[in-house]
mmCIF file of C-alpha atoms in Angstrom:
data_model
loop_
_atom_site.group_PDB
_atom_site.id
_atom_site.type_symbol
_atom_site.label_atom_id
_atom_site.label_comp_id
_atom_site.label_asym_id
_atom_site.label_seq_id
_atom_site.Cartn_x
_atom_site.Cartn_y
_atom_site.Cartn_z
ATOM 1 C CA UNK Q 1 -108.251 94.919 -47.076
ATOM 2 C CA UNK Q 2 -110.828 95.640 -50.057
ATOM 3 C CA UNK Q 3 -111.372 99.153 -51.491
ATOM 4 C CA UNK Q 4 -113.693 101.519 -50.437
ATOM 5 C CA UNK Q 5 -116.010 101.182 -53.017
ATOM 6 C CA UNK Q 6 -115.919 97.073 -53.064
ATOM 7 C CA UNK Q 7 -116.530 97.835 -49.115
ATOM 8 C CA UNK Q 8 -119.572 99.722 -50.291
ATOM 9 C CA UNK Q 9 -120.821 97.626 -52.590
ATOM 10 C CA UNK Q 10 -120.832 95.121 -49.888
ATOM 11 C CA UNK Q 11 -122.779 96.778 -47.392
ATOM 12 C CA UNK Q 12 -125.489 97.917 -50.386
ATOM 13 C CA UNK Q 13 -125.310 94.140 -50.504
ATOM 14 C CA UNK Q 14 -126.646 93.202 -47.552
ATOM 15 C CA UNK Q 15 -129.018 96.191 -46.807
ATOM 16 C CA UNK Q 16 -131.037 95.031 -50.479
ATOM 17 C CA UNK Q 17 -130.806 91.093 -49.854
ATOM 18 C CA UNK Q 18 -131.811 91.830 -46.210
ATOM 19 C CA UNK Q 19 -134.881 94.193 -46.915
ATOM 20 C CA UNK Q 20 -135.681 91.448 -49.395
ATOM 21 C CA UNK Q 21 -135.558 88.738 -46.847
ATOM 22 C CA UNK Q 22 -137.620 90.533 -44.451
ATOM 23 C CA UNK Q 23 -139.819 92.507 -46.273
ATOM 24 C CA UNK Q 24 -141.101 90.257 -49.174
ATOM 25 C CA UNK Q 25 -143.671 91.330 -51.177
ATOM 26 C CA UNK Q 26 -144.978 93.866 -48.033
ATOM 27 C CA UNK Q 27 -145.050 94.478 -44.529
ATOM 28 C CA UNK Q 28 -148.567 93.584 -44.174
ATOM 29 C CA UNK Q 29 -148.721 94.147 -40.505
ATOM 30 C CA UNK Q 30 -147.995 97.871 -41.253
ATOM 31 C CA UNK Q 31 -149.795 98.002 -44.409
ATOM 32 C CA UNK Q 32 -153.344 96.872 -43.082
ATOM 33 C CA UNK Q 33 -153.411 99.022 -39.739
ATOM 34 C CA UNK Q 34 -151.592 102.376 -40.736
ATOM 35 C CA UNK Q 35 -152.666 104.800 -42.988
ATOM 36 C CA UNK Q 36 -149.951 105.278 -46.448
ATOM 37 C CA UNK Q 37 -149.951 108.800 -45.154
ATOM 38 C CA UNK Q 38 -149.556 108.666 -41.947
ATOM 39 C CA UNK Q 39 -146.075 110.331 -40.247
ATOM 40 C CA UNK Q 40 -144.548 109.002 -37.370
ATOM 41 C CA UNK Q 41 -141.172 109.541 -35.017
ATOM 42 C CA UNK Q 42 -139.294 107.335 -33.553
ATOM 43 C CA UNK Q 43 -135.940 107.009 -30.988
ATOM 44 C CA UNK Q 44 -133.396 104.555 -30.886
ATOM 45 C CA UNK Q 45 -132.957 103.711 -27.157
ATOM 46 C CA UNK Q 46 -129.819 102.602 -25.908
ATOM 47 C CA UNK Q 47 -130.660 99.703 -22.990
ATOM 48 C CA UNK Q 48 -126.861 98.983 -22.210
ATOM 49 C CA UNK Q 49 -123.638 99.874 -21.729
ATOM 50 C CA UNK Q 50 -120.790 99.393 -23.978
ATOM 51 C CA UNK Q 51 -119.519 101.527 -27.750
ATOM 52 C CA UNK Q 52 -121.880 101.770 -30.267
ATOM 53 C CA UNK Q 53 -122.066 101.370 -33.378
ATOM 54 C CA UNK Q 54 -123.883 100.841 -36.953
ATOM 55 C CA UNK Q 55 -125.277 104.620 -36.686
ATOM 56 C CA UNK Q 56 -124.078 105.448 -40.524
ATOM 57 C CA UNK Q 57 -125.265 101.877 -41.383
ATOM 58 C CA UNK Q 58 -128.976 102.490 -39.993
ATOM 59 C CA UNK Q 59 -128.691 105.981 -42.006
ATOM 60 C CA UNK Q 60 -127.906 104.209 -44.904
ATOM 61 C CA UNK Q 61 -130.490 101.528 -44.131
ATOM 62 C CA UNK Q 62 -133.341 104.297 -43.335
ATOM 63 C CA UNK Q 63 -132.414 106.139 -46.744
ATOM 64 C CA UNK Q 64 -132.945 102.579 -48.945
ATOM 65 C CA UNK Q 65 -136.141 102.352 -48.009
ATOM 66 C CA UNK Q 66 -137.365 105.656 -47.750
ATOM 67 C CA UNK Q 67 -134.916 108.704 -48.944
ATOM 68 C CA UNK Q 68 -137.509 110.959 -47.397
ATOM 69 C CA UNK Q 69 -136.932 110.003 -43.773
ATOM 70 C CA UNK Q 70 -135.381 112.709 -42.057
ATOM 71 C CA UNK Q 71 -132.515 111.471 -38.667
ATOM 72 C CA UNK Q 72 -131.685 113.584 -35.872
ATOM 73 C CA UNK Q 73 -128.393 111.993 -34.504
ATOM 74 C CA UNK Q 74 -127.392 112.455 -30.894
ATOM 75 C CA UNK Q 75 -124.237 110.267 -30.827
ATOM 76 C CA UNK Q 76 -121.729 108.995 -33.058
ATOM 77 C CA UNK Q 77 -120.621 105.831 -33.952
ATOM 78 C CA UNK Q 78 -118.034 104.622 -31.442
ATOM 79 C CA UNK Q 79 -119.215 106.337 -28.489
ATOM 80 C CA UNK Q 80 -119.451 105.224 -24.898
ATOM 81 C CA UNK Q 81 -123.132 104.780 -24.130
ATOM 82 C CA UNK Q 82 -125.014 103.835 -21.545
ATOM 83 C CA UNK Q 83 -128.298 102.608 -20.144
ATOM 84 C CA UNK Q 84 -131.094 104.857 -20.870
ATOM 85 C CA UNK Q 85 -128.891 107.436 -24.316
ATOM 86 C CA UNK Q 86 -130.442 108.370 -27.395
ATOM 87 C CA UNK Q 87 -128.472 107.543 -30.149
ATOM 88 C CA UNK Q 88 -130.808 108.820 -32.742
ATOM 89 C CA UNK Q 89 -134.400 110.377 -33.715
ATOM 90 C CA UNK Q 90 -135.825 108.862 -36.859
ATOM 91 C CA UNK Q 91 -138.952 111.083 -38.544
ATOM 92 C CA UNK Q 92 -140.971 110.247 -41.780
ATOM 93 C CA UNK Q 93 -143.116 108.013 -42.929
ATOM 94 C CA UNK Q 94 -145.131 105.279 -40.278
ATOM 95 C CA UNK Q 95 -144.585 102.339 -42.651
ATOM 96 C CA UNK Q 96 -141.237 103.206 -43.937
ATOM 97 C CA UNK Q 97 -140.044 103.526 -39.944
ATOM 98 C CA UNK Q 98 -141.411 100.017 -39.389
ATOM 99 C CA UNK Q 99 -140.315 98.208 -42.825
ATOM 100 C CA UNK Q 100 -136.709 99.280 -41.863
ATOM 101 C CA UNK Q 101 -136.753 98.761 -37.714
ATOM 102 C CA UNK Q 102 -135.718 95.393 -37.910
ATOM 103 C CA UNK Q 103 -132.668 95.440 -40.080
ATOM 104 C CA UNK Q 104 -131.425 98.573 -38.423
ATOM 105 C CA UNK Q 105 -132.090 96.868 -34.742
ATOM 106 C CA UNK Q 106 -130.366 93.319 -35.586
ATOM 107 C CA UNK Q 107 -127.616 95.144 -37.107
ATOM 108 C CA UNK Q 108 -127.130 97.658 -34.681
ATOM 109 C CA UNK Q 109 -127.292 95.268 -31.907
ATOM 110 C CA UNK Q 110 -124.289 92.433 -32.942
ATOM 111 C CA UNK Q 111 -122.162 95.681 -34.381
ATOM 112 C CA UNK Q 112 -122.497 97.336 -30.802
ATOM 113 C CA UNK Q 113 -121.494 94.366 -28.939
ATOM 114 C CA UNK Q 114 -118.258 93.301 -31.398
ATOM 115 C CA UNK Q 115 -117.395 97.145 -31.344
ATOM 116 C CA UNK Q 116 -118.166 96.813 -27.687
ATOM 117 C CA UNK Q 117 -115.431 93.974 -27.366
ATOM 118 C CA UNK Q 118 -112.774 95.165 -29.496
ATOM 119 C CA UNK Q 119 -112.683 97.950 -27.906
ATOM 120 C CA UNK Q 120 -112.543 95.903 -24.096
ATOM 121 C CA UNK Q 121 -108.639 94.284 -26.186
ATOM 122 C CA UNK Q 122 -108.110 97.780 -27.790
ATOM 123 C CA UNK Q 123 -107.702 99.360 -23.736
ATOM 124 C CA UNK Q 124 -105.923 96.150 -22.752
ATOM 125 C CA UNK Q 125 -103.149 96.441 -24.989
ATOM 126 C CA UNK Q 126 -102.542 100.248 -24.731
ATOM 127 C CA UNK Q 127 -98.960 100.507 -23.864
ATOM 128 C CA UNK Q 128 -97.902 98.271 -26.358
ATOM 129 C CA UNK Q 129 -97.228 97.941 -30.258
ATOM 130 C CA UNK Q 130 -99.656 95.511 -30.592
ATOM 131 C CA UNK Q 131 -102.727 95.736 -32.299
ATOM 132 C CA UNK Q 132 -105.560 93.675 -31.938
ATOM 133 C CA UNK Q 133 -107.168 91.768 -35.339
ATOM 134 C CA UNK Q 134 -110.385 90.005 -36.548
ATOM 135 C CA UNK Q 135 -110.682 87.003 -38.919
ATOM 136 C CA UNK Q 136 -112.266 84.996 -41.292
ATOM 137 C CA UNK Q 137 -114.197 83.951 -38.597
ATOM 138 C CA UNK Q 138 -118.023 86.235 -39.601
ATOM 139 C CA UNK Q 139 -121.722 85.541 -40.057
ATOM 140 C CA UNK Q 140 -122.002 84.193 -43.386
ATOM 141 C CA UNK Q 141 -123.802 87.559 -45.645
ATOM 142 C CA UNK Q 142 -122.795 90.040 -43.236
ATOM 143 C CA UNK Q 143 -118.920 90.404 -42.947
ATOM 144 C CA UNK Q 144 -118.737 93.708 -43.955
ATOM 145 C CA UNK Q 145 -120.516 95.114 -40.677
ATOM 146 C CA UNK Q 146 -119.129 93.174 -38.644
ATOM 147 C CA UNK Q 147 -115.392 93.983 -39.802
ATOM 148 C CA UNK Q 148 -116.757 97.752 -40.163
ATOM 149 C CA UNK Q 149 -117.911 97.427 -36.012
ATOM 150 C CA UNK Q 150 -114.343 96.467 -35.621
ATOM 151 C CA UNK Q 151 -112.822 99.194 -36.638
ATOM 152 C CA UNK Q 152 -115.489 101.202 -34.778
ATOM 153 C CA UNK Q 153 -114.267 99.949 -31.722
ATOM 154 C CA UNK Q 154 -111.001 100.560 -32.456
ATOM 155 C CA UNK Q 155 -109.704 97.442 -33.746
ATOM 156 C CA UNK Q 156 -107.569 96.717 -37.176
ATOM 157 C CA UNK Q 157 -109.079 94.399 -40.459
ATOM 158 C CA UNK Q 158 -107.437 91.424 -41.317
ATOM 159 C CA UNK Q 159 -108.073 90.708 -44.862
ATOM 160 C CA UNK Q 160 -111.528 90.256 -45.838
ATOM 161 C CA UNK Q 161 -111.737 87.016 -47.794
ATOM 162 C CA UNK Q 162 -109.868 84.801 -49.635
ATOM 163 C CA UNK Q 163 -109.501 86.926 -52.438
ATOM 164 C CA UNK Q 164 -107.340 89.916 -50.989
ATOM 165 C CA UNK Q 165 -104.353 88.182 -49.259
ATOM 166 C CA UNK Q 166 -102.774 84.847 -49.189
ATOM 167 C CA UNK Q 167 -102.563 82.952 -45.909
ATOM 168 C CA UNK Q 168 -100.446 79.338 -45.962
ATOM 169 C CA UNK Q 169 -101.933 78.165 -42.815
ATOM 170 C CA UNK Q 170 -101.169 74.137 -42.106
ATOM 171 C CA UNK Q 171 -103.589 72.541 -44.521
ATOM 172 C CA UNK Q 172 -102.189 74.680 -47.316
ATOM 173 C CA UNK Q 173 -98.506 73.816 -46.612
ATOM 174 C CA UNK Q 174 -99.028 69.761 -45.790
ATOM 175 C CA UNK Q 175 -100.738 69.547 -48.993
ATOM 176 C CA UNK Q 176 -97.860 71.696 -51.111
ATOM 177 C CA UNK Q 177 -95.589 69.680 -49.618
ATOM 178 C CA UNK Q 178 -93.750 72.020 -47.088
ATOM 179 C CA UNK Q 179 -93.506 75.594 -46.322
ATOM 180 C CA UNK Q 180 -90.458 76.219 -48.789
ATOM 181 C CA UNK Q 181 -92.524 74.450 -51.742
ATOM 182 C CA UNK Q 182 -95.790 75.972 -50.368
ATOM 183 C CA UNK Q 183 -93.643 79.593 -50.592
ATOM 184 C CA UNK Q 184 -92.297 79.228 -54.056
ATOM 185 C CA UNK Q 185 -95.512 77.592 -55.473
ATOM 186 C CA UNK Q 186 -97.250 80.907 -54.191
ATOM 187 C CA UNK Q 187 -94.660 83.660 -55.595
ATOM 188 C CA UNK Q 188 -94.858 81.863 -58.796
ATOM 189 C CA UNK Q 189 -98.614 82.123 -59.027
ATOM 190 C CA UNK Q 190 -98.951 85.980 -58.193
ATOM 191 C CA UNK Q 191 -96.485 86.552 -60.601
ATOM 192 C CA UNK Q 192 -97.936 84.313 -63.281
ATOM 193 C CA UNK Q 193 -101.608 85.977 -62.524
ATOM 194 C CA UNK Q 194 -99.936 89.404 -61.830
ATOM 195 C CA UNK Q 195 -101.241 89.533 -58.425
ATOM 196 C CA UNK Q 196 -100.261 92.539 -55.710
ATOM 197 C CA UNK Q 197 -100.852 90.270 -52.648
ATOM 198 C CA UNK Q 198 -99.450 89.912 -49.848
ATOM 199 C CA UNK Q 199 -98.090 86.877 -48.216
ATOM 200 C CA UNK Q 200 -98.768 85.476 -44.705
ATOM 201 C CA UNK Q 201 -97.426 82.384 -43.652
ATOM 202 C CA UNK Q 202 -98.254 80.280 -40.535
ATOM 203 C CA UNK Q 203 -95.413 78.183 -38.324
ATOM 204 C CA UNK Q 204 -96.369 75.518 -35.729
ATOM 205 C CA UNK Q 205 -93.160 75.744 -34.388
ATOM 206 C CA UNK Q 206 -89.455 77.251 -33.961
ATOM 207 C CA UNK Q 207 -88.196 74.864 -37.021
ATOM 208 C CA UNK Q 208 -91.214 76.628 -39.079
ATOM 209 C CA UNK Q 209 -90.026 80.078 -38.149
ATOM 210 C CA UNK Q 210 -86.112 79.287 -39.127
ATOM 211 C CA UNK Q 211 -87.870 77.665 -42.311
ATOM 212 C CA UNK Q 212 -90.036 80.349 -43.551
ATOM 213 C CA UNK Q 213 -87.333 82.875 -43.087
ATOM 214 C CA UNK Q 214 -85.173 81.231 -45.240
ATOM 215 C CA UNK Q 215 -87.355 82.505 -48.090
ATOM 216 C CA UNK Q 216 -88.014 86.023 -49.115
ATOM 217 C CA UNK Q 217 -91.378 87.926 -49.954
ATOM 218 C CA UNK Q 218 -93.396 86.421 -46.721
ATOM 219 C CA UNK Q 219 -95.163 89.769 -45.294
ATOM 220 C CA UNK Q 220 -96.130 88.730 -42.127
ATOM 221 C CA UNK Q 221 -95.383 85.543 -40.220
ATOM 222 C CA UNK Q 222 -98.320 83.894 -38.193
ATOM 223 C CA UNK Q 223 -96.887 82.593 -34.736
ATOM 224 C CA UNK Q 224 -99.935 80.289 -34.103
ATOM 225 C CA UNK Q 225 -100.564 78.331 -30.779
ATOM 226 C CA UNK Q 226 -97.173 79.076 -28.875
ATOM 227 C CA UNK Q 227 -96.451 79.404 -25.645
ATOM 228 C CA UNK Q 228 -95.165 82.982 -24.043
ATOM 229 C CA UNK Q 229 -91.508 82.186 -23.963
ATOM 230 C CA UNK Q 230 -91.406 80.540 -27.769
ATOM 231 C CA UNK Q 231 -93.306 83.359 -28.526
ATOM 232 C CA UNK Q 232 -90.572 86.259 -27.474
ATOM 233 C CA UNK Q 233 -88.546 83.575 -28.705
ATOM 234 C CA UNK Q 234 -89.812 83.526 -32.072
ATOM 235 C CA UNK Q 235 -90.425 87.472 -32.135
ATOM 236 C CA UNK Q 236 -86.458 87.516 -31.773
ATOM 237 C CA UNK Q 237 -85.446 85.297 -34.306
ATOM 238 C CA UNK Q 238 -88.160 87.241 -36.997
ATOM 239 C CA UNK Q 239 -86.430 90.128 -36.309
ATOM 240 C CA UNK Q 240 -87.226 93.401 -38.543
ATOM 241 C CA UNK Q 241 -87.450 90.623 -41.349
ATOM 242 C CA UNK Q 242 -91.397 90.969 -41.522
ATOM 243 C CA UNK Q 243 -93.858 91.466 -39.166
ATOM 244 C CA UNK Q 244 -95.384 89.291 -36.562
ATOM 245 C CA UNK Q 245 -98.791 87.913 -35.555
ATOM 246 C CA UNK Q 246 -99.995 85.801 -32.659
ATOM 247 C CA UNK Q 247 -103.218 83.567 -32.659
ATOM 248 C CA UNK Q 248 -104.661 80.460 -31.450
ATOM 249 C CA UNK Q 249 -108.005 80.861 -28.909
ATOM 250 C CA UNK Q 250 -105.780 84.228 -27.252
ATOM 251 C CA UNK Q 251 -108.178 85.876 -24.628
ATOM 252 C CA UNK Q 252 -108.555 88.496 -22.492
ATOM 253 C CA UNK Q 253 -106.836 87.112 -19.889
ATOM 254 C CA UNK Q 254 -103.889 85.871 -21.913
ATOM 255 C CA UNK Q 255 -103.910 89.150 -24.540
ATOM 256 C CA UNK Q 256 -101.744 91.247 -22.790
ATOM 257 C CA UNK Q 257 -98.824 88.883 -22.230
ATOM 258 C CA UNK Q 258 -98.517 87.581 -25.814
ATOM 259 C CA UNK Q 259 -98.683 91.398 -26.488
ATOM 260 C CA UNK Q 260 -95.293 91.907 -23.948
ATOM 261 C CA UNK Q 261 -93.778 89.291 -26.150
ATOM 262 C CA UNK Q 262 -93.645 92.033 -28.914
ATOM 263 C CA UNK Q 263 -95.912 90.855 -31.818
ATOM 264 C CA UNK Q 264 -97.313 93.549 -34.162
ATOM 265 C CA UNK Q 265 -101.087 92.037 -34.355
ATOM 266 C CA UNK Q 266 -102.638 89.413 -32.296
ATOM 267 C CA UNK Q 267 -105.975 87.825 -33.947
ATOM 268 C CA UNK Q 268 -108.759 86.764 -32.319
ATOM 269 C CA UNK Q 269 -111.785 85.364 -33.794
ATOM 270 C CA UNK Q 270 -113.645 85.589 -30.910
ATOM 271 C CA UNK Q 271 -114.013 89.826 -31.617
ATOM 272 C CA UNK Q 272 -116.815 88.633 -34.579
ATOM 273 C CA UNK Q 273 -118.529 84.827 -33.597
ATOM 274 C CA UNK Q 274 -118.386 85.160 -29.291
ATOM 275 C CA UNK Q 275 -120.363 88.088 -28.648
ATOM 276 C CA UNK Q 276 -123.887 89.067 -26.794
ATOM 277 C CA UNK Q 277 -125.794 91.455 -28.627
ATOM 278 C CA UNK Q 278 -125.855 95.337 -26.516
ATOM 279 C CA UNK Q 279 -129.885 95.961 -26.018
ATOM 280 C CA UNK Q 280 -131.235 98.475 -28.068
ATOM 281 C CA UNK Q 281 -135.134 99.294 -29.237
ATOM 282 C CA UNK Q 282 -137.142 101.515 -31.644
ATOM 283 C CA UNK Q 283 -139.593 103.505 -29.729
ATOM 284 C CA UNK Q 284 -142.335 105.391 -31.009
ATOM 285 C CA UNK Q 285 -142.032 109.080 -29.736
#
């Protein structure tokens, strides 16, 4: 994963290009019917059950457009909550309450619901080693909250782009020719580029497993689409030699069993692009 402070810089990201998008040159709704002076409070009302989160995110939100607005928070992020909880009291300016409502509600809402559902695989694999990952698989401009409600929800980050870890998934290795080739090319590029990253490679089958081990350096090997038994098959034949990661459309029905096989991660990019937003509102106290 990214540092800290590139995962900051992504979130200040999308809080300015999303104010921008919504805001414009003015909230004109606000700005024609309440007074520049006038001080309001509002209370973010929890309609549904589930774990929330994006609490530090609104906070953050709140304090772009308006460092004088003053929260009260009730919960924390990555609570259980439930129909009818306060998660926060917001206090300050009437148009500054409004001109920021929107982000913090959309944002708020899809975080709750992916925390919501990481956390459903987090308490389905308790017992075993296995821990449950997200992908690739975001809304474009806002990958950094939804990775962040992840971990809120108890889940672990993949890498975050491109940029931060190699993957060799099929496409990659039919066009270098073959995992060995695909392998080699790869070592000889971080080297060349002196480039700390570390390498995941993904086998359609037993042959690709024997294959891939053959060469040193892969971190982690991606066991993608198998069965259970070539699964605990595979897991066997990987050994302690690097660690192990099952994937392909893996549910919650399925989860647990490719977690008994004894993989260290299963992925599923269903945590971050299958979800139904958890209902929150901003009402005015």
């Amino acid at each position: 994963m990214i540092s800290e402070e590139q995962f900051q810089f992504e979130i200040d990201q999308i809080i300015k290009n999303a104010i921008r998008e919504d805001v414009g040159n003015g909230d004109h709704s606000s700005l024609a019917c309440i007074p520049s002076e006038a001080q309001g409070k509002a209370k973010l009302l929890v309609k549904d059950d589930g774990i929330i989160a994006g609490i530090e995110f609104a906070k953050q939100v709140f304090s772009y457009v308006d460092p004088q607005i003053k929260i009260e928070q009730l919960i924390k992020d990555g609570d259980p909550v439930n129909y009818g909880d306060i998660a926060f009291y917001v206090e300050g300016a009437s148009q500054s309450i409004l001109k920021a409502e929107r982000l913090v509600l959309n944002a708020m809402q899809r975080m709750s619901a992916i925390a919501t559902k990481t956390n459903t695989f987090v308490k389905l694999l308790e017992g075993t080693k296995t821990q449950i990952l997200d992908t690739r698989k975001t809304t474009p401009g806002i990958r950094a909250l939804e990775k962040w409600a992840v971990k809120i929800g108890g889940g672990t980050n993949h890498r975050f782009a491109l940029y931060d870890m190699v993957m060799l998934k099929d496409n990659h290795i039919d066009f270098a020719g073959g995992i060995t080739k695909a392998i080699d090319k790869t070592k000889s590029y971080l080297k060349e580029n002196n480039l700390d990253l570390k390498i995941i490679v993904e086998a359609r089958d037993l042959d690709e497993i024997k294959t891939i081990l053959k060469s040193n350096g892969v971190y982690r090997i991606l066991i993608d689409n198998f069965n259970y038994e070539d699964t605990k098959t595979a897991v066997k034949l990987i050994g302690d030699k690097c660690l192990t990661e099952s994937s392909g459309g893996i549910t919650l029905d399925t989860a647990r069993k490719y977690a008994e096989c004894g993989v260290d991660f299963i992925s599923s990019g269903a945590l971050t692009h299958s979800v139904y937003n958890m209902d929150l509102s901003l009402k005015a106290v």
